CSV table of C-alpha atoms in Angstrom, one decimal:
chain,number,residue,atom,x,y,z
A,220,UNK,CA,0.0,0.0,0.0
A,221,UNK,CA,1.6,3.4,-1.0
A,222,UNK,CA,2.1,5.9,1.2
A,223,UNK,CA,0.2,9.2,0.8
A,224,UNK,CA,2.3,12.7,0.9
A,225,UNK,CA,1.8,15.3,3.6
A,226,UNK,CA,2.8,18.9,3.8
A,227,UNK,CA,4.1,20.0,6.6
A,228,UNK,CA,3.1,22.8,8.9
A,229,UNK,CA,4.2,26.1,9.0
A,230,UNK,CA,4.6,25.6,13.0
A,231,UNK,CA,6.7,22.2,12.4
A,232,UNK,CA,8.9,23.5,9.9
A,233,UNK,CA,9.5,26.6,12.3
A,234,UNK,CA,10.4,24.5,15.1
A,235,UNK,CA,12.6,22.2,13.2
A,236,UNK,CA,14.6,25.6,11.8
A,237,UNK,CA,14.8,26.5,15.3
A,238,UNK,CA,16.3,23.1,16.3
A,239,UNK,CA,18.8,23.5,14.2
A,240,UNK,CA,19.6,27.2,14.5
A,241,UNK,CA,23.3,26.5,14.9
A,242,UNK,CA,22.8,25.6,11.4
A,243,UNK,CA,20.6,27.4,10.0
A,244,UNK,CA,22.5,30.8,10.8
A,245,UNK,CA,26.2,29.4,11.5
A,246,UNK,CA,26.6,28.4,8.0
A,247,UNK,CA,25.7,31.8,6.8
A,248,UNK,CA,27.1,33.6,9.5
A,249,UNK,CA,30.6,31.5,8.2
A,250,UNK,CA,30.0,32.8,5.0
A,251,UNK,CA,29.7,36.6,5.4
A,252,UNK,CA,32.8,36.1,7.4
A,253,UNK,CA,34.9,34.0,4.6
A,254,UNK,CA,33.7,36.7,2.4
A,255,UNK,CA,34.6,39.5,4.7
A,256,UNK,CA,37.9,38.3,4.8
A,257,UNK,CA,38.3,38.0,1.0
A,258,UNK,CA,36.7,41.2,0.7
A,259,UNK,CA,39.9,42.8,2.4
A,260,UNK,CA,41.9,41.6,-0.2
A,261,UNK,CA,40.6,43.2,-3.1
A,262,UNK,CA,42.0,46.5,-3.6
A,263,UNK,CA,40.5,50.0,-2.6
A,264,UNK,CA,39.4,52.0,-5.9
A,265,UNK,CA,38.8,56.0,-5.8
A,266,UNK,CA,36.9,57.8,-8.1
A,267,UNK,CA,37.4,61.3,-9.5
A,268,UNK,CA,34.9,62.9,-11.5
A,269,UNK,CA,34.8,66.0,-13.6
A,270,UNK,CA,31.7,68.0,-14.3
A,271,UNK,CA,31.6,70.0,-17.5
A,272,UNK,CA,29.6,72.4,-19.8
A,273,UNK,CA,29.3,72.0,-23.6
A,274,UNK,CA,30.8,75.5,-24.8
A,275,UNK,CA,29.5,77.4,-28.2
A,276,UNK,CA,31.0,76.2,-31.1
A,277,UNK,CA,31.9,78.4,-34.5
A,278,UNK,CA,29.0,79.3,-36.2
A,279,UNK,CA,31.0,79.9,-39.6
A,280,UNK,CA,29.7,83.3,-40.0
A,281,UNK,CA,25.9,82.0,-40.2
A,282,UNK,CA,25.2,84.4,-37.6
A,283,UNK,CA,25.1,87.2,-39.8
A,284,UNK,CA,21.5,86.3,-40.8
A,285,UNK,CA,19.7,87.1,-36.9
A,286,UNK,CA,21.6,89.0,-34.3
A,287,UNK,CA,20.5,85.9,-31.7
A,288,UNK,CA,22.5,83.7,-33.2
A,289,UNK,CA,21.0,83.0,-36.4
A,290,UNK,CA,20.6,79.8,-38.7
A,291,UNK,CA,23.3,78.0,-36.2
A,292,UNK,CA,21.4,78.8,-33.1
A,293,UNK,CA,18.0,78.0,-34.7
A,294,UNK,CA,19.5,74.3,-36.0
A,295,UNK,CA,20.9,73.7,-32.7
A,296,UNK,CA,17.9,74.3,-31.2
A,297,UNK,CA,14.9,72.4,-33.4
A,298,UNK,CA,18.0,69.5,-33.8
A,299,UNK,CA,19.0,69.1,-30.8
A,300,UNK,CA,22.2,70.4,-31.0
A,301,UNK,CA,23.5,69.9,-27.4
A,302,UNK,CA,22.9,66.1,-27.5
A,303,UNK,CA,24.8,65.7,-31.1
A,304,UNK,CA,27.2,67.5,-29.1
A,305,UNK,CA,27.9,65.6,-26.1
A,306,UNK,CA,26.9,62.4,-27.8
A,307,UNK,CA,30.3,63.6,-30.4
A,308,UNK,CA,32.3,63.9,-26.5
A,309,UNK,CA,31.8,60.1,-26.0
A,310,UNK,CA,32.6,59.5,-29.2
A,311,UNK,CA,35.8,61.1,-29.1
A,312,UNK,CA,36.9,60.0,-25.6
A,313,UNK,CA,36.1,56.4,-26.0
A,314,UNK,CA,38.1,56.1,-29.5
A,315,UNK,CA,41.1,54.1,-30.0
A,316,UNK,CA,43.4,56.9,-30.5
A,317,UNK,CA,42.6,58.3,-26.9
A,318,UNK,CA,42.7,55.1,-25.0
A,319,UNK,CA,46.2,54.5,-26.5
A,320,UNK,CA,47.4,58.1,-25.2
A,321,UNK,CA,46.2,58.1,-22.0
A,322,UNK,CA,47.4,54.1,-21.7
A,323,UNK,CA,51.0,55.5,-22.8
A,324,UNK,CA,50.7,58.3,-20.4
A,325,UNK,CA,50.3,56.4,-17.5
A,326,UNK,CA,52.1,53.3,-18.5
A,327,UNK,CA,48.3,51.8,-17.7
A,328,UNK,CA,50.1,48.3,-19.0
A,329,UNK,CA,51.6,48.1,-16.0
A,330,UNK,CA,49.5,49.3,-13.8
A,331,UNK,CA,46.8,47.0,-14.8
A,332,UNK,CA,49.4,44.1,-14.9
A,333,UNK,CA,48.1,42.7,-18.4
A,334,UNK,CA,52.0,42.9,-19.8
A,335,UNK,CA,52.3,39.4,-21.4
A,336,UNK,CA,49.2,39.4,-22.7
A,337,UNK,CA,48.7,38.7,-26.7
A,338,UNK,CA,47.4,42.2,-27.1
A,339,UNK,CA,48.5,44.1,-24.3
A,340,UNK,CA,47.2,47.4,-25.5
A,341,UNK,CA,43.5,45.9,-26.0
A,342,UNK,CA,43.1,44.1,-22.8
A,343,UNK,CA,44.5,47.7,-21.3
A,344,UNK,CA,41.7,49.7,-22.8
A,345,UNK,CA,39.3,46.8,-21.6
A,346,UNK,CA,40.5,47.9,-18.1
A,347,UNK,CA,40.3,51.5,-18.7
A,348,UNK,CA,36.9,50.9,-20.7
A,349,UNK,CA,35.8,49.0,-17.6
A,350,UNK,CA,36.8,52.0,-15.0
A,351,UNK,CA,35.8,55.1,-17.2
A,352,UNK,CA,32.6,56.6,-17.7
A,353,UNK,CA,31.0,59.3,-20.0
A,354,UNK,CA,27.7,60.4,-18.8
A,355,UNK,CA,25.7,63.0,-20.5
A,356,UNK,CA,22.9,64.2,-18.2
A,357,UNK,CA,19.3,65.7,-19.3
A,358,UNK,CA,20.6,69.2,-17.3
A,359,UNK,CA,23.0,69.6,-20.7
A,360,UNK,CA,26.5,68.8,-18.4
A,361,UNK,CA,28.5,66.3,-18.9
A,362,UNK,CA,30.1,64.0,-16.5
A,363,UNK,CA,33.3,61.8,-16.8
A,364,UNK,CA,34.6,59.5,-13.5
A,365,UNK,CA,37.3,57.5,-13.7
A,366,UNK,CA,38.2,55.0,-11.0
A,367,UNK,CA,41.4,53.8,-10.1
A,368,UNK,CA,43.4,52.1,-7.1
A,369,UNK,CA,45.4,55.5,-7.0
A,370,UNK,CA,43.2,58.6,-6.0
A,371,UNK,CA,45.8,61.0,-7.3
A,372,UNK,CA,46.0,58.8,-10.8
A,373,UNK,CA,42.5,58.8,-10.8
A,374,UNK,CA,42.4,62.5,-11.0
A,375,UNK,CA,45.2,62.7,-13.7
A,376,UNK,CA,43.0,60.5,-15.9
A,377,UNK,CA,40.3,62.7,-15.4
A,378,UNK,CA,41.9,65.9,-16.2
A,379,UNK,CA,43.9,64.0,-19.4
A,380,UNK,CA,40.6,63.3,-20.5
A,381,UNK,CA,39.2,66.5,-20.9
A,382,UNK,CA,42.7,68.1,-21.9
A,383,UNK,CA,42.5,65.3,-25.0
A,384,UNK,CA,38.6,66.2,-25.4
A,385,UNK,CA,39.4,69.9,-26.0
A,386,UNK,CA,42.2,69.2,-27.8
A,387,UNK,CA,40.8,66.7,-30.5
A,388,UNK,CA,37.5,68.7,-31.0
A,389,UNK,CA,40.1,72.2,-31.5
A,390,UNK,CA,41.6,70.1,-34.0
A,391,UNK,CA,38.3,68.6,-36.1
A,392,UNK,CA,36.9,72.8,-35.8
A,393,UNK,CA,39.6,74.2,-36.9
A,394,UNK,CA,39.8,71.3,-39.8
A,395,UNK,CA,36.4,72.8,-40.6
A,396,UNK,CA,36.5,76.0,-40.2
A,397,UNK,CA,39.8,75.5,-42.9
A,398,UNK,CA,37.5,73.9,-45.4
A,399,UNK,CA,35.1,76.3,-44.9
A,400,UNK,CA,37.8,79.2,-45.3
A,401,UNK,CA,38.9,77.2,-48.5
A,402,UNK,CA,35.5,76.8,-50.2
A,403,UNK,CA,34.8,80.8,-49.4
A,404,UNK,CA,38.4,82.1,-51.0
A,405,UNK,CA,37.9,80.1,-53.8
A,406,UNK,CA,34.3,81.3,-54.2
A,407,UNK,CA,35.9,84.7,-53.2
A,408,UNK,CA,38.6,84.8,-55.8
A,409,UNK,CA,36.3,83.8,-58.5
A,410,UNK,CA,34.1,86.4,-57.8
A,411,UNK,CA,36.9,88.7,-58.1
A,412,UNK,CA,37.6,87.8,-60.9
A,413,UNK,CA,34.6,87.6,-62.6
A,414,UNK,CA,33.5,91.2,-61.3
A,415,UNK,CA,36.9,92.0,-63.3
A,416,UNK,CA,35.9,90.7,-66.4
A,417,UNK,CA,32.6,92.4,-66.4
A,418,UNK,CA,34.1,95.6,-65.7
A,419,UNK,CA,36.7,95.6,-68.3
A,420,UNK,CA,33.7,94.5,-70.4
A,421,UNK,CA,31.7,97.5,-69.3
A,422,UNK,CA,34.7,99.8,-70.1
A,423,UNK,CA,34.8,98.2,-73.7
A,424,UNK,CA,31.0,98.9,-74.0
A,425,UNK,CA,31.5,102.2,-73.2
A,426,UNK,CA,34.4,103.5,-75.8
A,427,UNK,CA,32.4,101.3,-78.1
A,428,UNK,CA,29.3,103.0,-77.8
A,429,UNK,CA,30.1,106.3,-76.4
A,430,UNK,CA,27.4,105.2,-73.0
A,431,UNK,CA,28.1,106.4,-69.9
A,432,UNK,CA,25.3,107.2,-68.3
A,433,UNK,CA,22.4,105.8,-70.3
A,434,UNK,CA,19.3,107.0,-67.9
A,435,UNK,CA,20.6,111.0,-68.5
A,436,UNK,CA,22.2,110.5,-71.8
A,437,UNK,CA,18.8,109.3,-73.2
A,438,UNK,CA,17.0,111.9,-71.3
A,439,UNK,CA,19.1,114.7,-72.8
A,440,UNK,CA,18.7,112.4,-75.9
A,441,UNK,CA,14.9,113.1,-75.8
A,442,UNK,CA,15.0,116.5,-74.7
A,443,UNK,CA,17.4,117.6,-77.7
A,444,UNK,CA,15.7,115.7,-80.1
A,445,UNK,CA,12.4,117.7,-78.8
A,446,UNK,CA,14.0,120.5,-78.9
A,447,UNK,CA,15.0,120.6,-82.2
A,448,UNK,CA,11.7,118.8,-83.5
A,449,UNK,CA,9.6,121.5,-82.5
A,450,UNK,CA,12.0,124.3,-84.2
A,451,UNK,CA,11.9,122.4,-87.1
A,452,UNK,CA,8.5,122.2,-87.2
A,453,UNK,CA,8.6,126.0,-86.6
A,454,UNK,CA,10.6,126.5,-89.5
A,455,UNK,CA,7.9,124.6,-91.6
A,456,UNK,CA,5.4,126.4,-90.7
A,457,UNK,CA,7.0,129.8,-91.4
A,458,UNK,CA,8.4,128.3,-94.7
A,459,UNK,CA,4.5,127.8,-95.5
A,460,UNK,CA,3.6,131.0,-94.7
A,461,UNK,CA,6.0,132.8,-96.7
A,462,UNK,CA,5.6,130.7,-100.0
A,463,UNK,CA,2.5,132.1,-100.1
A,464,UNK,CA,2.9,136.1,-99.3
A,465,UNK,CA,6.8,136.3,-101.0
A,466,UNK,CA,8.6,134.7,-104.4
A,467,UNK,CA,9.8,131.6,-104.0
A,468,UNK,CA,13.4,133.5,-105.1
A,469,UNK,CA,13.2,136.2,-102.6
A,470,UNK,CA,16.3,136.5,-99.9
A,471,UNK,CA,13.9,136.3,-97.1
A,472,UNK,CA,12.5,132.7,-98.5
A,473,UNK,CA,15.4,131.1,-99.3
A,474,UNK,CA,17.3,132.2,-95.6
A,475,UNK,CA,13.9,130.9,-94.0
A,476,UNK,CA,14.2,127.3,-96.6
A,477,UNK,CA,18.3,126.7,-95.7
A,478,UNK,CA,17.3,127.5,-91.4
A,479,UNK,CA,14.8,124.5,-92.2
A,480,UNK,CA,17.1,122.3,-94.4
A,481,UNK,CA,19.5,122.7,-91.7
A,482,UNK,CA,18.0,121.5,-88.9
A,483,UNK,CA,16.4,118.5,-90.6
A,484,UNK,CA,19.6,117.2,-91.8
A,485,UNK,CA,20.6,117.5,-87.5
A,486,UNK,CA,17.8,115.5,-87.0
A,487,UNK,CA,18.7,112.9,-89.2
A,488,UNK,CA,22.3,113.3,-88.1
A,489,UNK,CA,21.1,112.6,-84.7
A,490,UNK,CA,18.6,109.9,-85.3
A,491,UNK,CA,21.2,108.0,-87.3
A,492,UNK,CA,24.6,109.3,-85.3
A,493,UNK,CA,27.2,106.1,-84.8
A,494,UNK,CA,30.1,108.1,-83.9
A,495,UNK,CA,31.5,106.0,-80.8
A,496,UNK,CA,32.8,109.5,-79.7
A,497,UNK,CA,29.8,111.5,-79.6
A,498,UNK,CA,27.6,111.2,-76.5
A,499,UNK,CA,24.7,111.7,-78.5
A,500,UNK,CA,23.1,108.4,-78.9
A,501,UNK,CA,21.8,106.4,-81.9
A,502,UNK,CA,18.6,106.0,-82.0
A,503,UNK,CA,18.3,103.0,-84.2
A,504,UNK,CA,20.8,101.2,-81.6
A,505,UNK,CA,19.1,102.4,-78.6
A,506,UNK,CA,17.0,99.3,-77.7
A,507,UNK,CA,20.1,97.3,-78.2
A,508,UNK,CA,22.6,99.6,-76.9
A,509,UNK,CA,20.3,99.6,-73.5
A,510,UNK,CA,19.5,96.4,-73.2
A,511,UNK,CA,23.5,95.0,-73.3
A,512,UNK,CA,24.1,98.3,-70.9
A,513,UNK,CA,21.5,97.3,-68.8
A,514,UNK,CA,22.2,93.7,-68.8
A,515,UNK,CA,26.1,94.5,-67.9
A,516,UNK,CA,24.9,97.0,-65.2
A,517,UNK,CA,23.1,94.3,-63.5
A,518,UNK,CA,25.5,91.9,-63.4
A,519,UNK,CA,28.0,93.9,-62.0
A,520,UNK,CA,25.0,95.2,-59.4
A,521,UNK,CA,24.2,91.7,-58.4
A,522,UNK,CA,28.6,90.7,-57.9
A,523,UNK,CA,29.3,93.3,-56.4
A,524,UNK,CA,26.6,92.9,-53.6
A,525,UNK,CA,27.4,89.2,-53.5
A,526,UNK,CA,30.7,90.5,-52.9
A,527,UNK,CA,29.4,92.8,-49.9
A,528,UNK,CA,27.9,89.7,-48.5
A,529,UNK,CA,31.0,87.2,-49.3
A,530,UNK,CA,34.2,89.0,-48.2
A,531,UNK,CA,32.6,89.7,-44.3
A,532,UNK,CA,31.9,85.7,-44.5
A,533,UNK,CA,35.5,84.9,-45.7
A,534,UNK,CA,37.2,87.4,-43.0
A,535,UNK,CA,35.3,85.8,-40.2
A,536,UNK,CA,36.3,82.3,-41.7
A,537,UNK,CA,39.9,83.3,-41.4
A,538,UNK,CA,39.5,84.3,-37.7
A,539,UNK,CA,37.6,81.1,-37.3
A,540,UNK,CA,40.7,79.0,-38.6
A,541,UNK,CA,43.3,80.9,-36.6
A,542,UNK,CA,41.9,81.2,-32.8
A,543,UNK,CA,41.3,78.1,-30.5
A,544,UNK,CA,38.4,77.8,-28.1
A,545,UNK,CA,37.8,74.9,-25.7
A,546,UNK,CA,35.1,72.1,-26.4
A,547,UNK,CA,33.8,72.1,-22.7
A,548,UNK,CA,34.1,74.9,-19.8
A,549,UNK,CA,35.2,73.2,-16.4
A,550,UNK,CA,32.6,73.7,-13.8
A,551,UNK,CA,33.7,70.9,-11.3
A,552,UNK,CA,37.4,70.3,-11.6
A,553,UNK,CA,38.3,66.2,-10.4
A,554,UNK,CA,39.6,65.9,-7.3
A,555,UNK,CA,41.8,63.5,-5.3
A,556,UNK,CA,39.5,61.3,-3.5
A,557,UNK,CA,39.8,60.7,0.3
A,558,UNK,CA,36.9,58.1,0.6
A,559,UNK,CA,37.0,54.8,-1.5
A,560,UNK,CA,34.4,54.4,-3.9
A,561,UNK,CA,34.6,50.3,-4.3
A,562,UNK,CA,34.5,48.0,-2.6
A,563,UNK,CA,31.6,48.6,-0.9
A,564,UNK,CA,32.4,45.8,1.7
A,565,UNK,CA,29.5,45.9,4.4
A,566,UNK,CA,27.0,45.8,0.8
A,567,UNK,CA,28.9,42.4,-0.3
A,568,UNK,CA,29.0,41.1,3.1
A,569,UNK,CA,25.3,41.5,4.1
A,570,UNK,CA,24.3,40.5,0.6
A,571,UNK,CA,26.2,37.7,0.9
A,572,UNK,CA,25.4,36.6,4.3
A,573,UNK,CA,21.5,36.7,3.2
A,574,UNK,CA,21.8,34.9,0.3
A,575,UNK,CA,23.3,32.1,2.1
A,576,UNK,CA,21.0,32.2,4.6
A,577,UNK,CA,17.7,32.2,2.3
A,578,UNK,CA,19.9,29.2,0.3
A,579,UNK,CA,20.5,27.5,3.8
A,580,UNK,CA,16.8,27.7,5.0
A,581,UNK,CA,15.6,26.5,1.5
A,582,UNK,CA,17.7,23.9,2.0
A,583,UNK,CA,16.6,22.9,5.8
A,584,UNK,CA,13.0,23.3,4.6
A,585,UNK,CA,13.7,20.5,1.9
A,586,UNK,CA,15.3,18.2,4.4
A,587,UNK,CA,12.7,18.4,6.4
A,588,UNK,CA,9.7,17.9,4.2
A,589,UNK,CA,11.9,14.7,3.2
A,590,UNK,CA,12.4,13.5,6.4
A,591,UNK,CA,8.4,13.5,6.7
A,592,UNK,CA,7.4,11.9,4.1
A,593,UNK,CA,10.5,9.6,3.6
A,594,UNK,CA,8.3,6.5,3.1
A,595,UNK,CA,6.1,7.9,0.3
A,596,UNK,CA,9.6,8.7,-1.7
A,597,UNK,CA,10.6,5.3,-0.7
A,598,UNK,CA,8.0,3.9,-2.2
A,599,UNK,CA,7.9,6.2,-5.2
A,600,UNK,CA,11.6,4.7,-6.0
A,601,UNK,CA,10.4,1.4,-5.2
């Protein structure tokens, strides 16, 4: 007949954990101390930490458009400039090229006793990797800590760090901003140039055609061809009047017909004039002659006022290139610790004495629902 299996009671599995007590919290007791011990042995790391602020970068003169800042301000804003920013901080900083410097600096190989390894530099940065961290917070700051078993090395780290920061983002700006100054002197040189050719194009268009003002040379233009149209037609009229009171022969006639003939033949002089030399215009010509004027007056209009807006771009470009701000401003230097950071001992030894304990009692608590119902496992085995 097989045995049936019983639960036990909360009360009897008390009372058999407080029979064997010595057990129940010696073994865990033993424990915490073992681990205590071992705890001592594992060496005391110090953290230093420096706080820093994202500075302004160049805005490569695209704050000539708004006097808050303009196109730059406005991108960085609606972007999200500052986290591009800092997120470009932990970029730099965690890159191979700074890892190896600050390795070599403090002969980290050493230090972190991995000299023998296959790839002694790479299981250094592992260690540094492991120690260092780059924190950008929701405030705009930017945090890095680095821990190490010496607080004043510690602190070295730190302030290498942001010396290699500034120093690597100077040198990608001011890569730039030389690009930048590039692209705007050879945009700048061209445009030079090309206002050059238009002028000496402008000077040829004016021996050629005699234009050098064309708004008050036509408006003189008009005026003397009024001028003399009406005199002419004032002529005519008194030519008419004396063909019919005098002879055709008389003195008086023929003085009046040559004052006409004479100031038709200046009209027609003027309406058909094409001496280059004369500013009196051709009036045949004078739809072409102001349309080429015009079209050359424009061009040079609209170079010469992309020049105005160009050569403040290009100076500011070559200020760009030559000074050298700092990536970050330093609002909490790092400091030489005075209180260990890790181990935290007391955390590792009550963590580790209650583990064991819940393992213990778990343990006790299976024993002793064995121990009551030992025949009904007998008999499942038999």
């Amino acid at each position: 007949m097989s045995k049936k299996y019983h639960s036990p009671s909360s009360v009897d599995v008390i009372r058999f954990l407080f029979s064997n007590w010595k057990v129940v919290l010696g073994i865990p007791f033993l424990v915490a101390v073992i681990v205590a011990v071992y705890s001592l042995f594992i060496p005391n790391k110090f953290k230093s930490t420096a706080n820093l602020l994202p500075s302004q970068r160049p805005s490569f003169g695209l704050d000539l458009f708004s006097e808050d800042g303009g196109l730059s301000s406005i991108a960085s804003s609606v972007l999200g400039g500052n986290t591009d920013e800092t997120n470009r901080y932990i970029v730099l900083l965690s890159s191979y090229s700074t890892s190896k410097k600050i390795i070599d600096k403090f002969d980290l190989i050493n230090v972190y006793e991995v000299n023998g390894a296959d790839d002694e530099v790479g299981e250094a940065i592992k260690v540094l990797n492991e120690r260092s961290t780059f924190e950008n917070l929701e405030e705009g700051n930017f945090i890095i800590s680095v821990l190490d078993e010496d607080p004043v090395r510690a602190k070295e780290i730190t302030d290498y760090y942001v010396q290699l920061l500034n120093e690597l983002n100077t040198k990608i700006v001011s890569k730039d901003a030389r690009l930048y100054r590039e692209f705007l002197e050879i945009r700048y040189n061209q445009l030079i140039g090309d206002l050059d050719s238009l002028q000496q194009e402008y000077i040829k268009f004016q021996k050629q055609y005699g234009v050098f003002e064309l708004p008050e040379q036509v408006k003189e233009y008009f005026r003397l061809m009024g001028l003399l149209t009406a005199q002419q037609l004032e002529a005519e009229v008194k030519l008419q009047a004396l063909s019919s009171t005098v002879s055709t022969s008389s003195d008086v006639y023929k003085t009046q017909k040559v004052q006409y003939e004479a100031i038709t033949k200046k009209l027609n002089e003027l309406y058909n004039d094409e001496d280059p030399e004369n500013i009196i215009l051709n009036f045949n010509s004078l739809a072409e002659v102001g349309s080429e004027y015009y079209d050359l007056f424009f061009q040079i209009e609209i170079q010469t006022e992309i020049q105005k807006f160009l050569l403040p771009l290009y100076e500011q470009a070559k200020m760009e290139e030559a000074k050298s701000l700092p990536i970050v401003s330093v609002i909490d230097e790092p400091r030489v610790a005075l209180i260990k950071s890790e181990p935290r001992r007391s955390i590792i030894v009550i963590f580790t004495g209650i583990s064991a304990f819940i393992l213990v009692t778990g343990y006790m608590v299976s024993r002793f629902t064995y121990l009551q119902n030992k025949e009904f496992f007998d008999s499942l085995r038999s």
